[in-house]
CSV table of C-alpha atoms in Angstrom, one decimal:
chain,number,residue,atom,x,y,z
A,1,MET,CA,-6.0,-122.7,-28.4
A,2,ALA,CA,-7.9,-122.5,-25.1
A,3,PRO,CA,-10.4,-119.7,-25.1
A,4,VAL,CA,-9.7,-116.6,-23.0
A,5,ASP,CA,-13.3,-116.3,-22.1
A,6,ASN,CA,-16.7,-117.6,-23.2
A,7,ALA,CA,-20.2,-116.3,-23.5
A,8,ASP,CA,-23.7,-117.3,-24.6
A,9,VAL,CA,-23.9,-114.2,-26.8
A,10,LEU,CA,-20.9,-112.2,-27.9
A,11,ILE,CA,-21.4,-108.7,-29.3
A,12,ILE,CA,-18.6,-107.2,-31.5
A,13,GLY,CA,-18.5,-103.4,-30.9
A,14,GLY,CA,-19.3,-101.2,-27.9
A,15,GLY,CA,-20.9,-98.4,-29.9
A,16,LEU,CA,-24.5,-97.3,-29.8
A,17,TRP,CA,-25.9,-100.4,-31.5
A,18,GLY,CA,-23.8,-102.9,-29.7
A,19,CYS,CA,-24.6,-101.5,-26.3
A,20,ALA,CA,-28.3,-101.0,-27.1
A,21,ILE,CA,-28.5,-104.7,-28.2
A,22,ALA,CA,-26.9,-105.8,-25.0
A,23,TRP,CA,-29.2,-103.6,-22.9
A,24,TYR,CA,-32.4,-104.9,-24.5
A,25,LEU,CA,-31.2,-108.5,-24.6
A,26,SER,CA,-30.1,-108.6,-21.0
A,27,LYS,CA,-33.6,-107.7,-19.8
A,28,SER,CA,-34.8,-111.2,-20.4
A,29,PHE,CA,-31.9,-113.4,-21.7
A,30,PRO,CA,-30.7,-115.8,-18.9
A,31,GLY,CA,-27.3,-116.5,-20.4
A,32,ARG,CA,-23.9,-114.7,-20.3
A,33,ILE,CA,-23.6,-111.6,-22.6
A,34,LEU,CA,-20.2,-110.2,-23.5
A,35,ILE,CA,-19.3,-107.1,-25.5
A,36,LEU,CA,-15.8,-106.8,-27.0
A,37,GLU,CA,-14.8,-103.3,-27.9
A,38,ARG,CA,-11.5,-102.4,-29.6
A,39,ASN,CA,-11.1,-99.1,-27.9
A,40,SER,CA,-13.5,-97.8,-25.2
A,41,VAL,CA,-17.3,-97.7,-25.2
A,42,GLY,CA,-18.6,-95.1,-27.6
A,43,PHE,CA,-15.2,-94.2,-28.8
A,44,GLY,CA,-15.8,-94.4,-32.6
A,45,ALA,CA,-18.5,-93.0,-34.8
A,46,SER,CA,-21.1,-93.3,-32.0
A,47,SER,CA,-19.7,-90.5,-29.9
A,48,ARG,CA,-19.4,-88.2,-33.0
A,49,ALA,CA,-23.0,-88.4,-34.1
A,50,ALA,CA,-24.8,-85.0,-34.4
A,51,GLY,CA,-27.3,-86.0,-31.7
A,52,LEU,CA,-30.5,-85.5,-33.7
A,53,LEU,CA,-33.6,-87.5,-32.6
A,54,THR,CA,-36.1,-86.7,-35.3
A,55,LEU,CA,-39.3,-88.5,-36.1
A,56,ALA,CA,-39.4,-87.1,-39.6
A,57,ARG,CA,-38.9,-90.4,-41.4
A,58,ASN,CA,-40.5,-91.3,-44.7
A,59,GLN,CA,-40.5,-95.1,-43.9
A,60,LYS,CA,-42.6,-96.7,-41.3
A,61,TYR,CA,-39.8,-99.1,-40.1
A,62,TYR,CA,-37.5,-96.1,-39.4
A,63,LEU,CA,-40.1,-94.1,-37.7
A,64,ASP,CA,-40.8,-97.1,-35.4
A,65,LEU,CA,-37.1,-97.5,-34.7
A,66,VAL,CA,-36.7,-93.8,-33.6
A,67,ARG,CA,-39.9,-94.0,-31.5
A,68,GLU,CA,-38.4,-97.0,-29.7
A,69,THR,CA,-35.2,-94.9,-29.0
A,70,HIS,CA,-37.4,-92.2,-27.4
A,71,HIS,CA,-38.9,-94.9,-25.2
A,72,ALA,CA,-35.5,-96.3,-24.4
A,73,ILE,CA,-34.2,-93.0,-23.1
A,74,MET,CA,-37.1,-92.7,-20.7
A,75,ASP,CA,-36.6,-96.3,-19.5
A,76,LEU,CA,-32.8,-95.8,-19.1
A,77,GLU,CA,-33.5,-92.6,-17.0
A,78,ALA,CA,-35.8,-94.5,-14.8
A,79,GLN,CA,-33.4,-97.5,-14.4
A,80,LEU,CA,-30.3,-95.4,-13.8
A,81,GLU,CA,-32.1,-92.6,-11.9
A,82,GLU,CA,-30.3,-90.1,-14.0
A,83,ASP,CA,-31.2,-87.3,-16.4
A,84,LEU,CA,-29.6,-88.2,-19.8
A,85,GLY,CA,-30.0,-84.6,-21.0
A,86,ALA,CA,-32.4,-85.2,-23.9
A,87,HIS,CA,-33.8,-81.8,-24.8
A,88,GLN,CA,-37.1,-81.6,-26.6
A,89,THR,CA,-36.1,-78.6,-28.7
A,90,GLY,CA,-38.3,-79.6,-31.7
A,91,SER,CA,-37.1,-79.1,-35.2
A,92,PHE,CA,-37.8,-77.0,-38.3
A,93,TYR,CA,-37.6,-78.4,-41.8
A,94,LEU,CA,-37.0,-75.7,-44.4
A,95,ALA,CA,-37.7,-76.3,-48.1
A,96,SER,CA,-37.1,-73.7,-50.9
A,97,SER,CA,-36.9,-75.6,-54.2
A,98,ALA,CA,-40.0,-77.1,-55.8
A,99,GLN,CA,-38.6,-80.6,-55.4
A,100,SER,CA,-37.8,-80.1,-51.7
A,101,LYS,CA,-41.2,-78.6,-51.1
A,102,GLN,CA,-42.9,-81.6,-52.6
A,103,SER,CA,-40.7,-84.0,-50.6
A,104,LEU,CA,-41.5,-82.1,-47.4
A,105,GLN,CA,-45.2,-82.1,-48.1
A,106,GLU,CA,-45.1,-85.9,-48.7
A,107,LEU,CA,-43.0,-86.4,-45.5
A,108,VAL,CA,-45.5,-84.4,-43.4
A,109,SER,CA,-48.4,-86.2,-44.9
A,110,PHE,CA,-46.8,-89.6,-44.0
A,111,VAL,CA,-45.7,-88.8,-40.5
A,112,THR,CA,-49.0,-87.1,-39.5
A,113,LYS,CA,-50.8,-90.2,-40.7
A,114,HIS,CA,-48.7,-92.2,-38.2
A,115,GLY,CA,-49.3,-89.9,-35.3
A,116,VAL,CA,-46.4,-87.4,-35.4
A,117,ASP,CA,-47.3,-83.8,-34.5
A,118,VAL,CA,-46.4,-81.3,-37.2
A,119,ASP,CA,-47.3,-77.6,-37.7
A,120,TRP,CA,-46.7,-75.4,-40.7
A,121,ILE,CA,-45.2,-72.1,-39.6
A,122,SER,CA,-44.3,-68.8,-41.1
A,123,GLN,CA,-40.9,-67.5,-41.9
A,124,GLN,CA,-41.3,-64.8,-39.2
A,125,GLU,CA,-42.0,-67.3,-36.5
A,126,ALA,CA,-39.0,-69.4,-37.6
A,127,GLN,CA,-36.8,-66.3,-37.3
A,128,GLU,CA,-38.1,-65.5,-33.9
A,129,ARG,CA,-37.3,-69.0,-32.6
A,130,VAL,CA,-33.9,-69.2,-34.4
A,131,PRO,CA,-32.4,-65.7,-34.4
A,132,LEU,CA,-29.6,-66.6,-36.8
A,133,LEU,CA,-32.1,-67.3,-39.5
A,134,GLN,CA,-32.5,-64.3,-41.8
A,135,LEU,CA,-35.2,-65.2,-44.4
A,136,GLU,CA,-36.2,-62.8,-47.2
A,137,ALA,CA,-39.9,-62.5,-47.7
A,138,THR,CA,-39.4,-63.2,-51.4
A,139,GLU,CA,-37.9,-66.6,-50.8
A,140,ASP,CA,-41.3,-68.3,-50.2
A,141,LEU,CA,-40.0,-71.0,-48.0
A,142,LEU,CA,-42.1,-73.9,-46.8
A,143,ILE,CA,-41.3,-74.6,-43.1
A,144,ALA,CA,-42.6,-77.5,-41.0
A,145,SER,CA,-42.2,-77.6,-37.2
A,146,MET,CA,-42.0,-81.0,-35.5
A,147,PRO,CA,-42.2,-80.2,-31.8
A,148,GLU,CA,-41.6,-83.8,-30.5
A,149,ASP,CA,-38.0,-83.9,-31.9
A,150,LYS,CA,-35.1,-84.0,-29.4
A,151,ILE,CA,-31.4,-83.7,-29.2
A,152,ILE,CA,-29.1,-85.7,-27.0
A,153,ASP,CA,-25.4,-86.2,-26.5
A,154,PRO,CA,-24.4,-89.4,-28.3
A,155,TYR,CA,-21.6,-90.3,-25.9
A,156,ILE,CA,-24.0,-90.0,-22.9
A,157,LEU,CA,-26.6,-92.2,-24.6
A,158,THR,CA,-24.0,-94.8,-25.5
A,159,GLY,CA,-22.7,-94.8,-21.9
A,160,ALA,CA,-26.3,-95.1,-20.6
A,161,TYR,CA,-27.0,-98.2,-22.7
A,162,ALA,CA,-23.7,-99.7,-21.4
A,163,LYS,CA,-24.3,-98.8,-17.8
A,164,GLY,CA,-27.8,-100.2,-17.9
A,165,ALA,CA,-26.6,-103.4,-19.6
A,166,LYS,CA,-23.9,-103.9,-16.9
A,167,LEU,CA,-26.4,-103.5,-14.2
A,168,GLN,CA,-28.3,-106.4,-15.9
A,169,GLY,CA,-25.2,-108.6,-15.9
A,170,VAL,CA,-23.5,-107.8,-19.2
A,171,LYS,CA,-19.7,-107.9,-19.2
A,172,ILE,CA,-17.7,-105.4,-21.3
A,173,ARG,CA,-14.1,-106.0,-22.3
A,174,ARG,CA,-12.2,-103.0,-23.7
A,175,ALA,CA,-9.1,-102.8,-25.8
A,176,VAL,CA,-10.0,-106.1,-27.4
A,177,ALA,CA,-9.9,-106.0,-31.2
A,178,VAL,CA,-11.8,-108.8,-33.0
A,179,GLU,CA,-9.6,-110.0,-35.9
A,180,ARG,CA,-11.7,-112.9,-37.2
A,181,ILE,CA,-15.1,-114.5,-36.7
A,182,LEU,CA,-14.6,-118.3,-36.1
A,183,THR,CA,-16.9,-120.9,-37.6
A,184,GLU,CA,-17.1,-124.7,-37.6
A,185,ASN,CA,-19.5,-126.9,-39.6
A,186,ASN,CA,-21.5,-123.9,-40.8
A,187,ARG,CA,-22.0,-122.3,-37.5
A,188,VAL,CA,-20.3,-119.6,-35.5
A,189,VAL,CA,-18.2,-120.7,-32.5
A,190,GLY,CA,-16.5,-117.5,-31.4
A,191,VAL,CA,-14.0,-114.9,-32.4
A,192,ALA,CA,-10.2,-114.5,-32.6
A,193,THR,CA,-8.9,-111.3,-31.1
A,194,ASN,CA,-5.6,-109.5,-30.3
A,195,GLN,CA,-6.1,-110.9,-26.8
A,196,GLY,CA,-6.8,-114.5,-27.8
A,197,LYS,CA,-9.9,-116.6,-28.6
A,198,PHE,CA,-13.4,-116.0,-27.2
A,199,SER,CA,-16.0,-118.7,-27.5
A,200,ALA,CA,-19.7,-118.2,-28.1
A,201,PRO,CA,-22.5,-119.9,-30.0
A,202,ILE,CA,-24.1,-116.6,-31.0
A,203,VAL,CA,-22.1,-113.6,-32.3
A,204,VAL,CA,-23.5,-110.2,-33.2
A,205,ASN,CA,-21.4,-108.3,-35.6
A,206,ALA,CA,-22.0,-104.7,-34.6
A,207,GLY,CA,-18.5,-103.6,-35.4
A,208,GLY,CA,-19.4,-100.4,-37.4
A,209,VAL,CA,-16.9,-99.6,-40.2
A,210,TRP,CA,-14.8,-102.7,-39.2
A,211,SER,CA,-17.7,-105.1,-39.6
A,212,GLY,CA,-17.3,-105.5,-43.4
A,213,LYS,CA,-13.7,-106.6,-43.1
A,214,LEU,CA,-14.7,-109.3,-40.6
A,215,MET,CA,-17.3,-110.6,-43.0
A,216,MET,CA,-14.9,-110.6,-46.0
A,217,GLU,CA,-12.8,-113.1,-44.0
A,218,LEU,CA,-15.8,-115.4,-44.3
A,219,GLY,CA,-16.2,-114.7,-48.0
A,220,ILE,CA,-19.2,-112.4,-47.5
A,221,GLY,CA,-19.3,-108.9,-49.0
A,222,LEU,CA,-21.4,-106.2,-47.3
A,223,PRO,CA,-22.8,-103.3,-49.5
A,224,MET,CA,-21.3,-100.6,-47.4
A,225,ALA,CA,-18.1,-98.5,-47.0
A,226,PRO,CA,-16.5,-96.2,-44.4
A,227,VAL,CA,-17.5,-92.6,-45.4
A,228,ARG,CA,-16.5,-89.5,-43.6
A,229,SER,CA,-19.1,-87.5,-41.7
A,230,GLN,CA,-18.2,-84.1,-40.3
A,231,TYR,CA,-19.5,-81.1,-38.5
A,232,TRP,CA,-18.3,-77.9,-37.0
A,233,ILE,CA,-19.2,-76.1,-33.7
A,234,THR,CA,-18.9,-72.3,-33.5
A,235,GLU,CA,-17.7,-70.3,-30.6
A,236,PRO,CA,-20.5,-69.3,-28.1
A,237,SER,CA,-22.8,-66.5,-29.4
A,238,THR,CA,-25.8,-64.6,-28.0
A,239,LYS,CA,-27.4,-65.3,-31.4
A,240,VAL,CA,-27.8,-69.0,-30.5
A,241,LEU,CA,-30.6,-69.8,-28.0
A,242,ALA,CA,-30.1,-72.9,-25.9
A,243,ASN,CA,-33.7,-74.2,-26.5
A,244,GLN,CA,-34.0,-73.2,-30.2
A,245,PRO,CA,-35.2,-76.0,-32.6
A,246,PHE,CA,-32.7,-77.8,-34.7
A,247,LEU,CA,-32.8,-77.2,-38.4
A,248,ILE,CA,-32.9,-79.5,-41.4
A,249,MET,CA,-32.2,-77.7,-44.6
A,250,PRO,CA,-32.1,-80.1,-47.6
A,251,ASP,CA,-31.6,-77.3,-50.2
A,252,ALA,CA,-28.5,-76.1,-48.4
A,253,LYS,CA,-27.4,-79.7,-47.7
A,254,ALA,CA,-27.1,-78.7,-44.1
A,255,TYR,CA,-28.4,-79.2,-40.6
A,256,ALA,CA,-27.8,-77.1,-37.4
A,257,ARG,CA,-28.5,-77.2,-33.7
A,258,PRO,CA,-27.5,-75.4,-30.5
A,259,GLU,CA,-24.4,-76.8,-28.7
A,260,VAL,CA,-22.7,-75.4,-25.6
A,261,GLY,CA,-23.7,-71.8,-26.4
A,262,GLY,CA,-22.6,-72.1,-30.0
A,263,LEU,CA,-24.0,-73.6,-33.2
A,264,LEU,CA,-23.3,-77.1,-34.3
A,265,PHE,CA,-23.7,-77.4,-38.1
A,266,GLY,CA,-23.0,-80.0,-40.7
A,267,LEU,CA,-22.7,-79.8,-44.5
A,268,ARG,CA,-23.0,-82.5,-47.1
A,269,GLU,CA,-20.0,-82.4,-49.4
A,270,SER,CA,-20.7,-83.0,-53.1
A,271,GLU,CA,-17.9,-85.6,-53.1
A,272,SER,CA,-17.9,-87.6,-49.9
A,273,ILE,CA,-14.5,-88.9,-48.7
A,274,VAL,CA,-14.4,-92.7,-48.6
A,275,VAL,CA,-11.6,-94.9,-47.3
A,276,ASP,CA,-10.7,-98.5,-48.1
A,277,PRO,CA,-11.8,-100.6,-45.1
A,278,ARG,CA,-8.5,-102.6,-45.3
A,279,ILE,CA,-6.5,-99.6,-44.2
A,280,LEU,CA,-8.6,-98.5,-41.2
A,281,PRO,CA,-6.5,-98.1,-38.1
A,282,GLU,CA,-7.6,-99.0,-34.6
A,283,ASN,CA,-8.3,-95.3,-34.0
A,284,THR,CA,-9.7,-93.5,-37.0
A,285,ASP,CA,-8.2,-90.3,-35.7
A,286,ASP,CA,-4.9,-91.7,-36.8
A,287,LEU,CA,-6.1,-92.1,-40.4
A,288,GLY,CA,-4.3,-89.7,-42.6
A,289,ILE,CA,-6.6,-88.0,-45.2
A,290,LYS,CA,-4.8,-86.2,-48.0
A,291,ALA,CA,-7.9,-84.6,-49.4
A,292,ASP,CA,-9.5,-81.9,-47.2
A,293,PRO,CA,-8.2,-83.3,-43.9
A,294,GLU,CA,-9.7,-80.5,-41.7
A,295,GLY,CA,-12.9,-79.9,-43.7
A,296,TRP,CA,-12.0,-76.5,-45.0
A,297,ASP,CA,-12.6,-77.4,-48.6
A,298,THR,CA,-16.1,-78.4,-47.7
A,299,LEU,CA,-16.7,-75.1,-46.0
A,300,LEU,CA,-15.4,-73.2,-49.0
A,301,THR,CA,-17.4,-75.0,-51.6
A,302,GLU,CA,-20.6,-75.9,-49.7
A,303,PHE,CA,-21.2,-73.0,-47.3
A,304,ASP,CA,-22.9,-70.4,-49.5
A,305,ALA,CA,-26.4,-71.9,-49.4
A,306,LEU,CA,-26.3,-72.2,-45.6
A,307,GLY,CA,-24.7,-68.7,-45.3
A,308,HIS,CA,-27.6,-67.3,-47.3
A,309,LEU,CA,-30.1,-68.6,-44.7
A,310,MET,CA,-27.9,-67.7,-41.8
A,311,PRO,CA,-25.7,-64.7,-42.8
A,312,GLY,CA,-24.5,-64.1,-39.3
A,313,LEU,CA,-22.9,-67.5,-39.2
A,314,GLU,CA,-20.1,-66.4,-41.5
A,315,THR,CA,-18.6,-64.1,-38.9
A,316,MET,CA,-18.7,-66.6,-36.0
A,317,GLY,CA,-15.5,-68.3,-35.1
A,318,ILE,CA,-15.1,-72.0,-35.4
A,319,ALA,CA,-14.3,-73.6,-32.0
A,320,HIS,CA,-14.3,-77.3,-32.9
A,321,TYR,CA,-14.2,-79.6,-36.0
A,322,ILE,CA,-15.5,-83.1,-35.5
A,323,ARG,CA,-15.1,-85.9,-38.0
A,324,GLY,CA,-15.8,-89.6,-38.0
A,325,PHE,CA,-16.2,-92.5,-40.3
A,326,CYS,CA,-19.6,-94.1,-40.6
A,327,GLY,CA,-20.7,-97.2,-42.5
A,328,TYR,CA,-22.9,-96.0,-45.4
A,329,THR,CA,-24.7,-98.6,-47.5
A,330,LEU,CA,-25.5,-98.4,-51.2
A,331,ASP,CA,-29.3,-97.8,-50.6
A,332,GLY,CA,-29.1,-96.0,-47.2
A,333,LYS,CA,-30.7,-98.9,-45.3
A,334,PRO,CA,-29.0,-100.7,-42.4
A,335,ILE,CA,-27.8,-104.3,-42.6
A,336,LEU,CA,-29.7,-106.4,-40.1
A,337,GLY,CA,-30.4,-110.0,-39.3
A,338,GLU,CA,-29.1,-113.5,-39.5
A,339,VAL,CA,-26.5,-114.7,-42.0
A,340,SER,CA,-27.5,-117.6,-44.3
A,341,GLY,CA,-25.3,-120.7,-44.0
A,342,ILE,CA,-23.7,-119.6,-40.7
A,343,ASP,CA,-25.9,-120.4,-37.8
A,344,GLY,CA,-25.6,-118.1,-34.9
A,345,LEU,CA,-24.1,-115.2,-36.8
A,346,ILE,CA,-26.2,-112.0,-36.8
A,347,LEU,CA,-25.5,-108.6,-38.4
A,348,ALA,CA,-26.3,-105.1,-37.1
A,349,THR,CA,-24.3,-102.6,-39.1
A,350,GLY,CA,-24.4,-100.1,-41.9
A,351,CYS,CA,-26.2,-97.3,-39.9
A,352,SER,CA,-25.8,-94.8,-42.8
A,353,GLY,CA,-25.7,-91.8,-40.5
A,354,GLY,CA,-28.8,-92.9,-38.5
A,355,GLY,CA,-27.2,-94.9,-35.8
A,356,LEU,CA,-28.2,-92.7,-32.8
A,357,GLY,CA,-31.8,-92.1,-33.8
A,358,SER,CA,-32.4,-95.8,-34.5
A,359,SER,CA,-30.4,-97.3,-31.6
A,360,GLY,CA,-33.2,-98.2,-29.4
A,361,GLY,CA,-35.2,-99.8,-32.2
A,362,ILE,CA,-32.1,-101.7,-33.4
A,363,GLY,CA,-31.5,-103.0,-29.9
A,364,ARG,CA,-35.0,-104.3,-29.6
A,365,VAL,CA,-35.1,-105.8,-33.1
A,366,ILE,CA,-31.8,-107.7,-32.8
A,367,SER,CA,-32.7,-108.8,-29.2
A,368,ASP,CA,-35.9,-110.3,-30.7
A,369,VAL,CA,-33.9,-112.1,-33.3
A,370,ILE,CA,-31.7,-113.7,-30.7
A,371,LEU,CA,-34.6,-114.6,-28.4
A,372,LYS,CA,-36.6,-116.0,-31.4
A,373,ASN,CA,-39.4,-113.6,-30.4
A,374,PRO,CA,-42.1,-112.7,-33.0
A,375,ASN,CA,-40.6,-109.7,-34.6
A,376,ALA,CA,-42.6,-106.6,-35.4
A,377,TRP,CA,-40.2,-105.7,-38.2
A,378,ASP,CA,-39.7,-107.7,-41.4
A,379,LEU,CA,-36.0,-107.7,-41.8
A,380,SER,CA,-35.9,-109.1,-45.3
A,381,PRO,CA,-35.4,-105.6,-46.9
A,382,TYR,CA,-32.3,-105.2,-44.7
A,383,ARG,CA,-30.5,-108.4,-45.3
A,384,TYR,CA,-26.8,-108.2,-46.2
A,385,ASP,CA,-27.4,-109.9,-49.6
A,386,ARG,CA,-30.4,-107.8,-50.7
A,387,LEU,CA,-28.4,-106.2,-53.5
A,388,GLY,CA,-26.8,-109.4,-54.6
A,389,LYS,CA,-23.2,-110.4,-54.3
A,390,VAL,CA,-20.8,-107.5,-53.8
A,391,ASP,CA,-17.1,-107.0,-53.2
A,392,HIS,CA,-16.7,-105.0,-50.0
A,393,TYR,CA,-13.2,-104.0,-51.2
A,394,SER,CA,-14.3,-102.8,-54.6
A,395,PRO,CA,-13.4,-99.1,-55.3
A,396,GLU,CA,-16.5,-98.8,-57.4
A,397,LEU,CA,-18.7,-99.9,-54.5
A,398,GLN,CA,-16.9,-97.6,-52.1
A,399,GLN,CA,-17.5,-94.6,-54.4
A,400,ARG,CA,-21.1,-95.5,-54.8
A,401,CYS,CA,-21.6,-95.6,-51.1
A,402,GLY,CA,-19.9,-92.1,-50.9
A,403,LYS,CA,-22.4,-90.8,-53.4
A,404,ALA,CA,-25.3,-92.2,-51.4
A,405,ARG,CA,-24.0,-90.2,-48.4
A,406,SER,CA,-23.6,-87.0,-50.5
A,407,GLY,CA,-27.2,-87.4,-51.7
A,408,LYS,CA,-28.7,-87.7,-48.2
A,409,THR,CA,-31.1,-84.9,-47.3
A,410,SER,CA,-32.1,-85.7,-43.7
A,411,GLY,CA,-30.2,-85.0,-40.5
């Protein structure tokens, strides 16, 4: 079969990571770069991210990834001569339990050591900045303020990476679903799609929740599964200030930020909904979910702790419910780097709910891998096989990935 098209580097997936990789790579790579996207740019999980850009990371590699994203936004704005709408609202981290207080103190100690600005603030100051918060003096909360943190619309950021990449010569083909990664003699040669064959000596699998299925065709299991993420947006309210800090509340298993006059808030359900990757449709909106399809069960069972901190939230109407499926790994770490035994095949997947914040860093890291540049990041802890051989289709693995998502305490 003659190829429909060819490229020097082919990127599967036009989401945040795929477009960021293309943008970074095209700054210095002389060859032809092609992105294949099954829907439209940023259509999947990327556009449904909560939009939190926080430097509150307890691992140096992730802190550096997020810092790179902050730099990327500034560089994109200069290149495109556009304001991407990144708002430096800052953030408040609220801890009430002894365990959460200890974790927050350790987090603050770590990030301040690495140059992040942090202030300890009183409950009164937190309430003045976030009017919906109603904190009882007897609660003895520990509250850290991180003024450098930002929020940004994920769809705008994905589009900016794509636009910047196109200005640098990257081609993007939409409505092209990759069905198989093609190999010959232990090296990648391209991909088979619903539109025919595309040839390339380097393929980056940044296909999000579909990436694991593509690897299973090669006999390689990834330790990740498609897990539902969800959030709600209230109707506009005078109780929500446009410039108020976003909130991370681990004891309430919740986060919240201002959005179009209302409050965007997310809750971690105790039992995350996981789907078998073999039944994922082209558009995950078409995926029928029998258990809690509109998130009402989560609100009923998980809202009380958040409602205690923000009692006025209970009377605010819900304007929008947003859900998406994100690739969560067993250990919460991304899957990055080259694949042993298949030259030219590179993985960039398993974002585990941190795809937006890490996007700039991932773009730079994978670009360095392709260019054979000395890499500032040791990718060995993020290899696809770090947890041994796994069956991507195993129900047990899928449920364990769901539990990893339910146990997450950051935004």
